[in-house]
């Protein structure tokens, strides 16, 4: 009991240091969780207030007073917890802790059990989960998984199929950057690169929105971009659509960390996929007294002042009440445009670039993206230097047929 209490205290301190705040879990349930933590949104540097979220995860600690001298000491026994860890409705991380404070090693329980999900129990199957990375080095990955689990389940599934310890030097994966992890997991070289529904795209942009709002994650993005630019083009080692050249790929791995630039370009393509996935938008809010009240208020304002602003406000209120599904589609698209605009503006400012210079850098460092509609965006951006206007211009041909867009200027 003493060893367990000491391990738990060390774990609590480590979680606080990575902006995850905890509360105890009833131990009489003995489900394989010692405590539950929620990730806090960090604000500006030095601002300790943060913001609470509902992005939660469970943590199971296993302490030892012995030194980590063999493999068994660096693993956590599964025992009776397998079914719970595989089916838990929140991410569960197991932590092996040396109570002398030397190391706290962690792994995502589901990542290790992933391959067992469809396999019937047998005598010699895996009985423990290896823990090989420190919780400090995995902090970014853990927080990203907590964000994704709450906001984008389809991304969470992909994130958690990879162990925290997994490296990929040939693809330039940077485990210390949420943007590199997100690109690696859900980007064009992932086994799940294409969203299957309108909701998948909407969830992706919601996730990016929260990641960018977090001061720590946002500055990881800016640093990724700066690091990539500082390296220059160099010797790429292999093309992104080819198998790696094993002789040169390892030596050029640092310069291949293009995830941030590829993500900037990938967001444009993802936005343009809304069109083909519109039939999968099945949610249809039910209009009621609130939407009717809003419509009448907007109509009254328009009668009092026949302004462009008031007519657009009235038309949007009319759409929300009479065609709520179209209104929902418009809102999701406009939210995605807002996220892209915000991220692109921040990236350009961080690099000291104009929007056209940033677009050129995305082309140089982000790899090749598919042609078609995305070319329209880049052509419009070259003419206007306005990301939002270019996005709206690229979307307008189909969006005008799907929902109200006359307020797009």
mmCIF file of C-alpha atoms in Angstrom:
data_model
loop_
_atom_site.group_PDB
_atom_site.id
_atom_site.type_symbol
_atom_site.label_atom_id
_atom_site.label_comp_id
_atom_site.label_asym_id
_atom_site.label_seq_id
_atom_site.Cartn_x
_atom_site.Cartn_y
_atom_site.Cartn_z
ATOM 1 C CA UNK A 1 0.000 0.000 0.000
ATOM 2 C CA UNK A 2 2.876 2.351 0.793
ATOM 3 C CA UNK A 3 4.498 1.642 -2.571
ATOM 4 C CA UNK A 4 1.222 2.204 -4.395
ATOM 5 C CA UNK A 5 0.593 5.494 -2.574
ATOM 6 C CA UNK A 6 4.088 6.777 -3.385
ATOM 7 C CA UNK A 7 3.675 5.852 -7.047
ATOM 8 C CA UNK A 8 0.346 7.596 -7.205
ATOM 9 C CA UNK A 9 1.791 10.772 -5.694
ATOM 10 C CA UNK A 10 4.585 10.796 -8.293
ATOM 11 C CA UNK A 11 2.064 10.271 -11.081
ATOM 12 C CA UNK A 12 -0.137 13.110 -9.846
ATOM 13 C CA UNK A 13 2.833 15.482 -9.897
ATOM 14 C CA UNK A 14 3.809 14.436 -13.415
ATOM 15 C CA UNK A 15 0.272 14.977 -14.666
ATOM 16 C CA UNK A 16 0.059 18.452 -13.152
ATOM 17 C CA UNK A 17 3.332 19.354 -14.873
ATOM 18 C CA UNK A 18 1.818 18.432 -18.250
ATOM 19 C CA UNK A 19 -1.397 20.409 -17.614
ATOM 20 C CA UNK A 20 -3.513 17.363 -16.780
ATOM 21 C CA UNK A 21 -5.451 17.753 -13.541
ATOM 22 C CA UNK A 22 -6.744 14.726 -11.705
ATOM 23 C CA UNK A 23 -9.325 13.436 -9.291
ATOM 24 C CA UNK A 24 -9.435 10.027 -7.573
ATOM 25 C CA UNK A 25 -11.373 7.092 -8.993
ATOM 26 C CA UNK A 26 -13.369 4.873 -6.607
ATOM 27 C CA UNK A 27 -11.052 1.961 -5.977
ATOM 28 C CA UNK A 28 -13.793 -0.385 -4.866
ATOM 29 C CA UNK A 29 -14.718 -0.644 -8.550
ATOM 30 C CA UNK A 30 -11.212 -2.016 -9.306
ATOM 31 C CA UNK A 31 -11.683 -1.493 -13.020
ATOM 32 C CA UNK A 32 -8.052 -0.713 -13.798
ATOM 33 C CA UNK A 33 -8.016 3.029 -13.165
ATOM 34 C CA UNK A 34 -6.402 4.781 -10.198
ATOM 35 C CA UNK A 35 -7.356 8.304 -11.158
ATOM 36 C CA UNK A 36 -8.976 10.303 -13.921
ATOM 37 C CA UNK A 37 -7.474 13.500 -15.309
ATOM 38 C CA UNK A 38 -8.671 16.247 -17.613
ATOM 39 C CA UNK A 39 -6.438 18.170 -19.989
ATOM 40 C CA UNK A 40 -6.362 21.888 -19.404
ATOM 41 C CA UNK A 41 -6.103 24.396 -22.223
ATOM 42 C CA UNK A 42 -2.966 26.458 -21.650
ATOM 43 C CA UNK A 43 -3.201 30.176 -22.291
ATOM 44 C CA UNK A 44 -0.458 32.696 -22.980
ATOM 45 C CA UNK A 45 3.008 32.043 -21.608
ATOM 46 C CA UNK A 46 3.053 32.664 -17.887
ATOM 47 C CA UNK A 47 -0.737 32.658 -17.546
ATOM 48 C CA UNK A 48 -1.383 29.864 -15.048
ATOM 49 C CA UNK A 49 -5.181 30.073 -15.116
ATOM 50 C CA UNK A 50 -5.726 27.903 -18.164
ATOM 51 C CA UNK A 51 -9.196 26.646 -18.996
ATOM 52 C CA UNK A 52 -10.946 23.472 -17.971
ATOM 53 C CA UNK A 53 -12.104 20.993 -20.616
ATOM 54 C CA UNK A 54 -13.992 17.718 -20.752
ATOM 55 C CA UNK A 55 -11.019 16.012 -22.408
ATOM 56 C CA UNK A 56 -10.443 13.186 -19.939
ATOM 57 C CA UNK A 57 -8.339 10.042 -19.581
ATOM 58 C CA UNK A 58 -7.828 7.338 -16.984
ATOM 59 C CA UNK A 59 -4.460 6.444 -15.506
ATOM 60 C CA UNK A 60 -3.373 3.211 -13.825
ATOM 61 C CA UNK A 61 -0.146 3.382 -11.821
ATOM 62 C CA UNK A 62 2.078 0.512 -10.753
ATOM 63 C CA UNK A 63 4.913 1.447 -8.432
ATOM 64 C CA UNK A 64 7.948 -0.468 -7.349
ATOM 65 C CA UNK A 65 10.642 0.169 -4.773
ATOM 66 C CA UNK A 66 13.063 -1.874 -6.876
ATOM 67 C CA UNK A 67 15.334 -0.415 -9.528
ATOM 68 C CA UNK A 68 14.276 -0.963 -13.135
ATOM 69 C CA UNK A 69 16.762 -3.716 -13.831
ATOM 70 C CA UNK A 70 14.850 -6.031 -16.167
ATOM 71 C CA UNK A 71 12.017 -6.025 -18.686
ATOM 72 C CA UNK A 72 9.438 -7.273 -16.233
ATOM 73 C CA UNK A 73 10.053 -4.238 -14.037
ATOM 74 C CA UNK A 74 9.277 -2.058 -17.057
ATOM 75 C CA UNK A 75 5.806 -3.420 -17.736
ATOM 76 C CA UNK A 76 2.341 -3.359 -16.209
ATOM 77 C CA UNK A 77 0.442 -6.587 -15.633
ATOM 78 C CA UNK A 78 -2.878 -6.808 -17.467
ATOM 79 C CA UNK A 79 -4.458 -9.252 -14.994
ATOM 80 C CA UNK A 80 -8.234 -8.875 -14.914
ATOM 81 C CA UNK A 81 -8.270 -5.467 -16.603
ATOM 82 C CA UNK A 82 -8.036 -6.491 -20.260
ATOM 83 C CA UNK A 83 -11.701 -6.218 -21.169
ATOM 84 C CA UNK A 84 -12.105 -2.887 -19.428
ATOM 85 C CA UNK A 85 -9.010 -1.372 -21.011
ATOM 86 C CA UNK A 86 -10.092 -2.513 -24.479
ATOM 87 C CA UNK A 87 -13.657 -1.255 -24.112
ATOM 88 C CA UNK A 88 -13.309 1.762 -21.823
ATOM 89 C CA UNK A 89 -15.142 4.880 -22.968
ATOM 90 C CA UNK A 90 -12.112 7.023 -22.184
ATOM 91 C CA UNK A 91 -8.413 6.568 -23.024
ATOM 92 C CA UNK A 92 -6.539 4.602 -20.369
ATOM 93 C CA UNK A 93 -2.787 4.949 -19.845
ATOM 94 C CA UNK A 94 -0.777 2.525 -17.721
ATOM 95 C CA UNK A 95 2.268 3.876 -15.894
ATOM 96 C CA UNK A 96 5.123 1.885 -14.378
ATOM 97 C CA UNK A 97 6.791 4.009 -11.711
ATOM 98 C CA UNK A 98 10.101 3.675 -9.915
ATOM 99 C CA UNK A 99 9.390 5.059 -6.463
ATOM 100 C CA UNK A 100 12.912 6.425 -6.189
ATOM 101 C CA UNK A 101 11.750 8.995 -8.736
ATOM 102 C CA UNK A 102 14.130 7.740 -11.413
ATOM 103 C CA UNK A 103 11.497 7.060 -14.072
ATOM 104 C CA UNK A 104 7.803 7.015 -14.875
ATOM 105 C CA UNK A 105 7.227 4.895 -17.957
ATOM 106 C CA UNK A 106 3.886 4.991 -19.751
ATOM 107 C CA UNK A 107 1.889 3.318 -22.509
ATOM 108 C CA UNK A 108 -1.611 3.616 -23.950
ATOM 109 C CA UNK A 109 -3.346 0.447 -22.779
ATOM 110 C CA UNK A 110 -5.437 0.157 -25.924
ATOM 111 C CA UNK A 111 -2.415 0.568 -28.206
ATOM 112 C CA UNK A 112 -0.815 -2.545 -26.746
ATOM 113 C CA UNK A 113 -4.078 -4.481 -26.616
ATOM 114 C CA UNK A 114 -5.175 -3.372 -30.071
ATOM 115 C CA UNK A 115 -4.044 -6.562 -31.765
ATOM 116 C CA UNK A 116 -5.840 -8.696 -29.193
ATOM 117 C CA UNK A 117 -9.264 -7.174 -29.743
ATOM 118 C CA UNK A 118 -10.411 -9.920 -32.100
ATOM 119 C CA UNK A 119 -8.347 -12.785 -30.693
ATOM 120 C CA UNK A 120 -9.877 -15.260 -28.279
ATOM 121 C CA UNK A 121 -7.995 -15.724 -24.991
ATOM 122 C CA UNK A 122 -5.327 -18.428 -24.891
ATOM 123 C CA UNK A 123 -2.795 -19.546 -22.328
ATOM 124 C CA UNK A 124 0.387 -17.947 -23.623
ATOM 125 C CA UNK A 125 -1.034 -14.652 -24.839
ATOM 126 C CA UNK A 126 0.465 -11.351 -23.690
ATOM 127 C CA UNK A 127 0.092 -10.874 -19.929
ATOM 128 C CA UNK A 128 1.650 -7.442 -19.522
ATOM 129 C CA UNK A 129 1.984 -4.133 -21.337
ATOM 130 C CA UNK A 130 5.559 -2.951 -21.970
ATOM 131 C CA UNK A 131 6.262 0.592 -20.806
ATOM 132 C CA UNK A 132 9.361 2.101 -22.377
ATOM 133 C CA UNK A 133 8.855 5.860 -22.749
ATOM 134 C CA UNK A 134 8.772 8.410 -19.957
ATOM 135 C CA UNK A 135 5.539 10.217 -19.265
ATOM 136 C CA UNK A 136 7.389 13.507 -19.741
ATOM 137 C CA UNK A 137 8.468 12.609 -23.292
ATOM 138 C CA UNK A 138 4.983 11.335 -24.126
ATOM 139 C CA UNK A 139 3.130 14.357 -22.681
ATOM 140 C CA UNK A 140 2.252 15.876 -26.064
ATOM 141 C CA UNK A 141 1.009 12.570 -27.440
ATOM 142 C CA UNK A 142 -1.094 11.862 -24.346
ATOM 143 C CA UNK A 143 -2.730 15.287 -24.370
ATOM 144 C CA UNK A 144 -3.427 15.020 -28.110
ATOM 145 C CA UNK A 145 -5.123 11.659 -27.568
ATOM 146 C CA UNK A 146 -7.268 13.184 -24.834
ATOM 147 C CA UNK A 147 -8.297 16.067 -27.115
ATOM 148 C CA UNK A 148 -9.022 13.743 -30.043
ATOM 149 C CA UNK A 149 -11.005 11.237 -27.989
ATOM 150 C CA UNK A 150 -13.426 13.977 -26.964
ATOM 151 C CA UNK A 151 -13.595 15.879 -30.245
ATOM 152 C CA UNK A 152 -12.833 13.570 -33.168
ATOM 153 C CA UNK A 153 -13.396 9.848 -32.479
ATOM 154 C CA UNK A 154 -12.271 8.746 -35.947
ATOM 155 C CA UNK A 155 -8.930 10.493 -35.394
ATOM 156 C CA UNK A 156 -8.713 9.061 -31.882
ATOM 157 C CA UNK A 157 -9.004 5.531 -33.255
ATOM 158 C CA UNK A 158 -6.031 6.118 -35.516
ATOM 159 C CA UNK A 159 -3.967 7.838 -32.835
ATOM 160 C CA UNK A 160 -4.511 5.029 -30.362
ATOM 161 C CA UNK A 161 -3.650 2.245 -32.788
ATOM 162 C CA UNK A 162 -0.053 3.485 -32.546
ATOM 163 C CA UNK A 163 1.870 2.933 -29.301
ATOM 164 C CA UNK A 164 3.345 5.921 -27.509
ATOM 165 C CA UNK A 165 6.765 4.342 -28.000
ATOM 166 C CA UNK A 166 6.426 4.005 -31.771
ATOM 167 C CA UNK A 167 9.022 5.885 -33.838
ATOM 168 C CA UNK A 168 9.206 6.430 -37.593
ATOM 169 C CA UNK A 169 12.446 8.147 -38.488
ATOM 170 C CA UNK A 170 12.005 7.505 -42.198
ATOM 171 C CA UNK A 171 8.763 9.500 -42.269
ATOM 172 C CA UNK A 172 10.211 12.209 -40.032
ATOM 173 C CA UNK A 173 7.693 11.688 -37.221
ATOM 174 C CA UNK A 174 8.268 14.120 -34.370
ATOM 175 C CA UNK A 175 6.605 12.757 -31.224
ATOM 176 C CA UNK A 176 7.084 16.088 -29.469
ATOM 177 C CA UNK A 177 4.753 17.895 -31.859
ATOM 178 C CA UNK A 178 0.981 17.423 -31.864
ATOM 179 C CA UNK A 179 0.921 18.608 -35.485
ATOM 180 C CA UNK A 180 3.433 16.023 -36.645
ATOM 181 C CA UNK A 181 1.507 13.323 -34.777
ATOM 182 C CA UNK A 182 -1.804 14.477 -36.222
ATOM 183 C CA UNK A 183 -0.442 14.622 -39.752
ATOM 184 C CA UNK A 184 1.264 11.243 -39.403
ATOM 185 C CA UNK A 185 -1.893 9.619 -38.083
ATOM 186 C CA UNK A 186 -4.571 11.161 -40.271
ATOM 187 C CA UNK A 187 -2.593 12.564 -43.178
ATOM 188 C CA UNK A 188 -2.264 11.345 -46.716
ATOM 189 C CA UNK A 189 0.204 8.581 -45.750
ATOM 190 C CA UNK A 190 -2.011 7.176 -43.033
ATOM 191 C CA UNK A 191 -3.975 3.963 -43.443
ATOM 192 C CA UNK A 192 -7.072 6.102 -42.850
ATOM 193 C CA UNK A 193 -6.374 9.261 -44.884
ATOM 194 C CA UNK A 194 -9.884 9.914 -46.202
ATOM 195 C CA UNK A 195 -12.790 10.970 -43.957
ATOM 196 C CA UNK A 196 -15.835 8.802 -44.444
ATOM 197 C CA UNK A 197 -18.510 11.350 -43.658
ATOM 198 C CA UNK A 198 -19.388 15.003 -43.287
ATOM 199 C CA UNK A 199 -19.162 14.559 -39.500
ATOM 200 C CA UNK A 200 -15.554 13.334 -39.794
ATOM 201 C CA UNK A 201 -14.498 16.565 -41.493
ATOM 202 C CA UNK A 202 -16.413 18.706 -39.021
ATOM 203 C CA UNK A 203 -14.778 16.854 -36.123
ATOM 204 C CA UNK A 204 -11.321 17.269 -37.616
ATOM 205 C CA UNK A 205 -11.653 21.057 -37.808
ATOM 206 C CA UNK A 206 -13.072 21.199 -34.286
ATOM 207 C CA UNK A 207 -9.997 19.306 -33.077
ATOM 208 C CA UNK A 208 -7.609 21.626 -34.934
ATOM 209 C CA UNK A 209 -9.483 24.632 -33.542
ATOM 210 C CA UNK A 210 -8.883 23.495 -29.957
ATOM 211 C CA UNK A 211 -5.286 22.497 -30.637
ATOM 212 C CA UNK A 212 -4.582 25.942 -32.046
ATOM 213 C CA UNK A 213 -6.301 27.633 -29.109
ATOM 214 C CA UNK A 214 -3.923 25.880 -26.719
ATOM 215 C CA UNK A 215 -0.819 28.052 -26.289
ATOM 216 C CA UNK A 216 1.554 25.079 -25.990
ATOM 217 C CA UNK A 217 0.258 23.323 -29.094
ATOM 218 C CA UNK A 218 0.071 26.558 -31.086
ATOM 219 C CA UNK A 219 3.717 27.333 -30.432
ATOM 220 C CA UNK A 220 4.677 23.785 -31.382
ATOM 221 C CA UNK A 221 3.140 24.512 -34.785
ATOM 222 C CA UNK A 222 5.075 27.739 -35.205
ATOM 223 C CA UNK A 223 8.331 26.074 -34.138
ATOM 224 C CA UNK A 224 7.737 23.174 -36.547
ATOM 225 C CA UNK A 225 7.310 25.596 -39.420
ATOM 226 C CA UNK A 226 10.403 27.608 -38.491
ATOM 227 C CA UNK A 227 12.528 24.488 -38.071
ATOM 228 C CA UNK A 228 11.469 23.181 -41.471
ATOM 229 C CA UNK A 229 12.197 26.464 -43.231
ATOM 230 C CA UNK A 230 15.611 26.714 -41.564
ATOM 231 C CA UNK A 231 16.610 23.343 -43.028
ATOM 232 C CA UNK A 232 15.657 24.339 -46.563
ATOM 233 C CA UNK A 233 14.960 21.933 -49.396
ATOM 234 C CA UNK A 234 18.067 19.768 -49.077
ATOM 235 C CA UNK A 235 18.138 16.131 -50.091
ATOM 236 C CA UNK A 236 14.662 14.726 -49.545
ATOM 237 C CA UNK A 237 15.913 11.128 -49.628
ATOM 238 C CA UNK A 238 12.712 9.830 -51.222
ATOM 239 C CA UNK A 239 9.453 11.010 -52.687
ATOM 240 C CA UNK A 240 6.389 10.960 -50.477
ATOM 241 C CA UNK A 241 4.613 8.696 -52.935
ATOM 242 C CA UNK A 242 7.509 6.242 -53.111
ATOM 243 C CA UNK A 243 9.128 3.761 -50.798
ATOM 244 C CA UNK A 244 11.969 5.261 -48.726
ATOM 245 C CA UNK A 245 15.541 5.124 -49.927
ATOM 246 C CA UNK A 246 16.943 3.446 -46.823
ATOM 247 C CA UNK A 247 20.475 4.648 -47.530
ATOM 248 C CA UNK A 248 19.696 8.354 -47.467
ATOM 249 C CA UNK A 249 16.353 8.563 -45.703
ATOM 250 C CA UNK A 250 17.728 8.108 -42.194
ATOM 251 C CA UNK A 251 20.346 10.829 -42.608
ATOM 252 C CA UNK A 252 17.764 13.289 -43.910
ATOM 253 C CA UNK A 253 15.023 12.412 -41.429
ATOM 254 C CA UNK A 254 15.308 15.725 -39.593
ATOM 255 C CA UNK A 255 14.630 17.667 -42.784
ATOM 256 C CA UNK A 256 11.638 15.484 -43.594
ATOM 257 C CA UNK A 257 9.620 16.690 -40.626
ATOM 258 C CA UNK A 258 7.197 18.424 -42.944
ATOM 259 C CA UNK A 259 4.057 17.521 -41.054
ATOM 260 C CA UNK A 260 3.138 21.106 -40.187
ATOM 261 C CA UNK A 261 3.369 22.338 -43.786
ATOM 262 C CA UNK A 262 1.620 19.259 -45.127
ATOM 263 C CA UNK A 263 -1.151 19.794 -42.598
ATOM 264 C CA UNK A 264 -1.628 23.405 -43.748
ATOM 265 C CA UNK A 265 -2.128 22.227 -47.314
ATOM 266 C CA UNK A 266 -4.135 19.204 -46.273
ATOM 267 C CA UNK A 267 -6.689 21.376 -44.482
ATOM 268 C CA UNK A 268 -7.556 23.022 -47.797
ATOM 269 C CA UNK A 269 -8.191 19.690 -49.469
ATOM 270 C CA UNK A 270 -10.188 18.452 -46.504
ATOM 271 C CA UNK A 271 -12.410 21.533 -46.621
ATOM 272 C CA UNK A 272 -13.137 20.918 -50.296
ATOM 273 C CA UNK A 273 -14.258 17.363 -49.525
ATOM 274 C CA UNK A 274 -17.331 18.750 -47.791
ATOM 275 C CA UNK A 275 -18.989 18.866 -51.218
ATOM 276 C CA UNK A 276 -18.757 15.149 -51.983
ATOM 277 C CA UNK A 277 -19.771 14.182 -48.451
ATOM 278 C CA UNK A 278 -22.792 16.460 -48.156
ATOM 279 C CA UNK A 279 -25.201 13.509 -48.643
ATOM 280 C CA UNK A 280 -23.801 11.975 -45.436
ATOM 281 C CA UNK A 281 -24.975 14.951 -43.367
ATOM 282 C CA UNK A 282 -27.902 13.255 -41.669
ATOM 283 C CA UNK A 283 -28.350 15.548 -38.662
ATOM 284 C CA UNK A 284 -31.288 17.890 -39.088
ATOM 285 C CA UNK A 285 -32.100 20.210 -36.188
ATOM 286 C CA UNK A 286 -35.782 20.697 -35.433
ATOM 287 C CA UNK A 287 -36.859 24.352 -35.690
ATOM 288 C CA UNK A 288 -38.830 25.687 -32.771
ATOM 289 C CA UNK A 289 -39.955 28.814 -31.004
ATOM 290 C CA UNK A 290 -36.403 30.105 -30.569
ATOM 291 C CA UNK A 291 -35.609 29.990 -34.286
ATOM 292 C CA UNK A 292 -38.993 31.554 -35.074
ATOM 293 C CA UNK A 293 -38.396 34.308 -32.537
ATOM 294 C CA UNK A 294 -34.969 35.010 -34.040
ATOM 295 C CA UNK A 295 -36.454 35.117 -37.534
ATOM 296 C CA UNK A 296 -39.103 37.640 -36.509
ATOM 297 C CA UNK A 297 -36.526 39.792 -34.738
ATOM 298 C CA UNK A 298 -34.293 39.856 -37.823
ATOM 299 C CA UNK A 299 -37.241 40.659 -40.049
ATOM 300 C CA UNK A 300 -38.215 43.586 -37.813
ATOM 301 C CA UNK A 301 -34.654 44.906 -37.883
ATOM 302 C CA UNK A 302 -34.626 44.657 -41.680
ATOM 303 C CA UNK A 303 -37.914 46.578 -41.940
ATOM 304 C CA UNK A 304 -36.467 49.306 -39.761
ATOM 305 C CA UNK A 305 -33.231 49.565 -41.730
ATOM 306 C CA UNK A 306 -32.895 48.155 -45.240
ATOM 307 C CA UNK A 307 -29.137 47.540 -44.982
ATOM 308 C CA UNK A 308 -27.019 44.819 -46.530
ATOM 309 C CA UNK A 309 -26.067 43.603 -43.075
ATOM 310 C CA UNK A 310 -29.686 43.316 -41.982
ATOM 311 C CA UNK A 311 -30.842 41.510 -45.118
ATOM 312 C CA UNK A 312 -28.092 38.924 -44.731
ATOM 313 C CA UNK A 313 -28.935 38.484 -41.046
ATOM 314 C CA UNK A 314 -32.594 38.009 -41.955
ATOM 315 C CA UNK A 315 -31.815 35.480 -44.706
ATOM 316 C CA UNK A 316 -29.608 33.468 -42.368
ATOM 317 C CA UNK A 317 -32.306 33.459 -39.680
ATOM 318 C CA UNK A 318 -34.841 32.384 -42.304
ATOM 319 C CA UNK A 319 -32.560 29.548 -43.359
ATOM 320 C CA UNK A 320 -32.070 28.442 -39.742
ATOM 321 C CA UNK A 321 -35.825 28.215 -39.197
ATOM 322 C CA UNK A 322 -37.093 26.942 -42.537
ATOM 323 C CA UNK A 323 -34.099 24.925 -43.791
ATOM 324 C CA UNK A 324 -32.185 23.903 -40.654
ATOM 325 C CA UNK A 325 -30.140 21.189 -42.367
ATOM 326 C CA UNK A 326 -28.798 23.679 -44.904
ATOM 327 C CA UNK A 327 -28.098 26.126 -42.076
ATOM 328 C CA UNK A 328 -26.118 23.463 -40.215
ATOM 329 C CA UNK A 329 -24.084 22.676 -43.333
ATOM 330 C CA UNK A 330 -23.308 26.360 -43.821
ATOM 331 C CA UNK A 331 -22.261 26.770 -40.201
ATOM 332 C CA UNK A 332 -19.903 23.764 -40.351
ATOM 333 C CA UNK A 333 -18.301 25.031 -43.567
ATOM 334 C CA UNK A 334 -17.914 28.560 -42.225
ATOM 335 C CA UNK A 335 -16.431 27.247 -38.974
ATOM 336 C CA UNK A 336 -13.873 25.258 -40.986
ATOM 337 C CA UNK A 337 -13.026 28.347 -43.040
ATOM 338 C CA UNK A 338 -12.554 30.306 -39.817
ATOM 339 C CA UNK A 339 -10.174 27.662 -38.440
ATOM 340 C CA UNK A 340 -8.092 27.535 -41.627
ATOM 341 C CA UNK A 341 -7.944 31.325 -41.849
ATOM 342 C CA UNK A 342 -6.849 31.624 -38.227
ATOM 343 C CA UNK A 343 -4.142 28.961 -38.541
ATOM 344 C CA UNK A 344 -2.823 30.284 -41.854
ATOM 345 C CA UNK A 345 -2.749 33.871 -40.545
ATOM 346 C CA UNK A 346 -0.891 32.771 -37.416
ATOM 347 C CA UNK A 347 1.582 30.690 -39.420
ATOM 348 C CA UNK A 348 2.305 33.548 -41.816
ATOM 349 C CA UNK A 349 2.867 35.967 -38.940
ATOM 350 C CA UNK A 350 5.152 33.522 -37.108
ATOM 351 C CA UNK A 351 7.289 33.087 -40.223
ATOM 352 C CA UNK A 352 7.169 36.744 -41.249
ATOM 353 C CA UNK A 353 5.571 35.753 -44.554
ATOM 354 C CA UNK A 354 2.821 37.165 -46.680
ATOM 355 C CA UNK A 355 -0.010 34.749 -47.413
ATOM 356 C CA UNK A 356 1.376 34.203 -50.921
ATOM 357 C CA UNK A 357 4.810 33.404 -49.513
ATOM 358 C CA UNK A 358 3.225 30.944 -47.089
ATOM 359 C CA UNK A 359 1.358 29.267 -49.959
ATOM 360 C CA UNK A 360 4.664 28.897 -51.801
ATOM 361 C CA UNK A 361 6.266 27.366 -48.704
ATOM 362 C CA UNK A 362 3.371 24.920 -48.356
ATOM 363 C CA UNK A 363 4.007 23.833 -51.931
ATOM 364 C CA UNK A 364 7.764 23.491 -51.347
ATOM 365 C CA UNK A 365 7.752 21.738 -47.979
ATOM 366 C CA UNK A 366 4.328 20.144 -47.754
ATOM 367 C CA UNK A 367 4.563 17.759 -50.665
ATOM 368 C CA UNK A 368 2.228 17.475 -53.628
ATOM 369 C CA UNK A 369 -1.513 17.769 -53.140
ATOM 370 C CA UNK A 370 -4.200 16.783 -55.587
ATOM 371 C CA UNK A 371 -5.112 19.274 -58.260
ATOM 372 C CA UNK A 372 -8.653 20.343 -59.186
ATOM 373 C CA UNK A 373 -10.501 22.559 -56.753
ATOM 374 C CA UNK A 374 -7.525 23.248 -54.494
ATOM 375 C CA UNK A 375 -5.812 24.960 -57.420
ATOM 376 C CA UNK A 376 -8.684 27.426 -57.498
ATOM 377 C CA UNK A 377 -7.933 28.392 -53.906
ATOM 378 C CA UNK A 378 -4.236 29.014 -54.605
ATOM 379 C CA UNK A 379 -5.041 31.006 -57.751
ATOM 380 C CA UNK A 380 -7.511 33.169 -55.843
ATOM 381 C CA UNK A 381 -5.085 33.598 -52.963
ATOM 382 C CA UNK A 382 -2.384 34.760 -55.380
ATOM 383 C CA UNK A 383 -4.742 37.457 -56.660
ATOM 384 C CA UNK A 384 -6.291 38.562 -53.371
ATOM 385 C CA UNK A 385 -3.755 37.654 -50.616
ATOM 386 C CA UNK A 386 -6.852 37.006 -48.491
ATOM 387 C CA UNK A 387 -7.191 33.436 -47.206
ATOM 388 C CA UNK A 388 -10.854 33.689 -46.245
ATOM 389 C CA UNK A 389 -11.849 35.291 -49.542
ATOM 390 C CA UNK A 390 -9.907 32.654 -51.480
ATOM 391 C CA UNK A 391 -11.550 29.830 -49.543
ATOM 392 C CA UNK A 392 -15.017 31.244 -50.071
ATOM 393 C CA UNK A 393 -14.255 31.729 -53.750
ATOM 394 C CA UNK A 394 -13.151 28.110 -54.146
ATOM 395 C CA UNK A 395 -16.244 26.857 -52.314
ATOM 396 C CA UNK A 396 -18.864 29.115 -53.892
ATOM 397 C CA UNK A 397 -19.666 27.083 -57.066
ATOM 398 C CA UNK A 398 -21.144 24.205 -55.069
ATOM 399 C CA UNK A 399 -21.945 25.943 -51.795
ATOM 400 C CA UNK A 400 -24.330 28.364 -53.511
ATOM 401 C CA UNK A 401 -26.462 25.379 -54.478
ATOM 402 C CA UNK A 402 -26.430 23.884 -50.992
ATOM 403 C CA UNK A 403 -27.021 26.775 -48.580
ATOM 404 C CA UNK A 404 -27.149 30.564 -48.256
ATOM 405 C CA UNK A 405 -23.860 32.189 -49.269
ATOM 406 C CA UNK A 406 -24.812 35.623 -50.580
ATOM 407 C CA UNK A 407 -23.231 37.141 -47.471
ATOM 408 C CA UNK A 408 -19.835 35.816 -48.607
ATOM 409 C CA UNK A 409 -17.933 38.757 -49.963
#
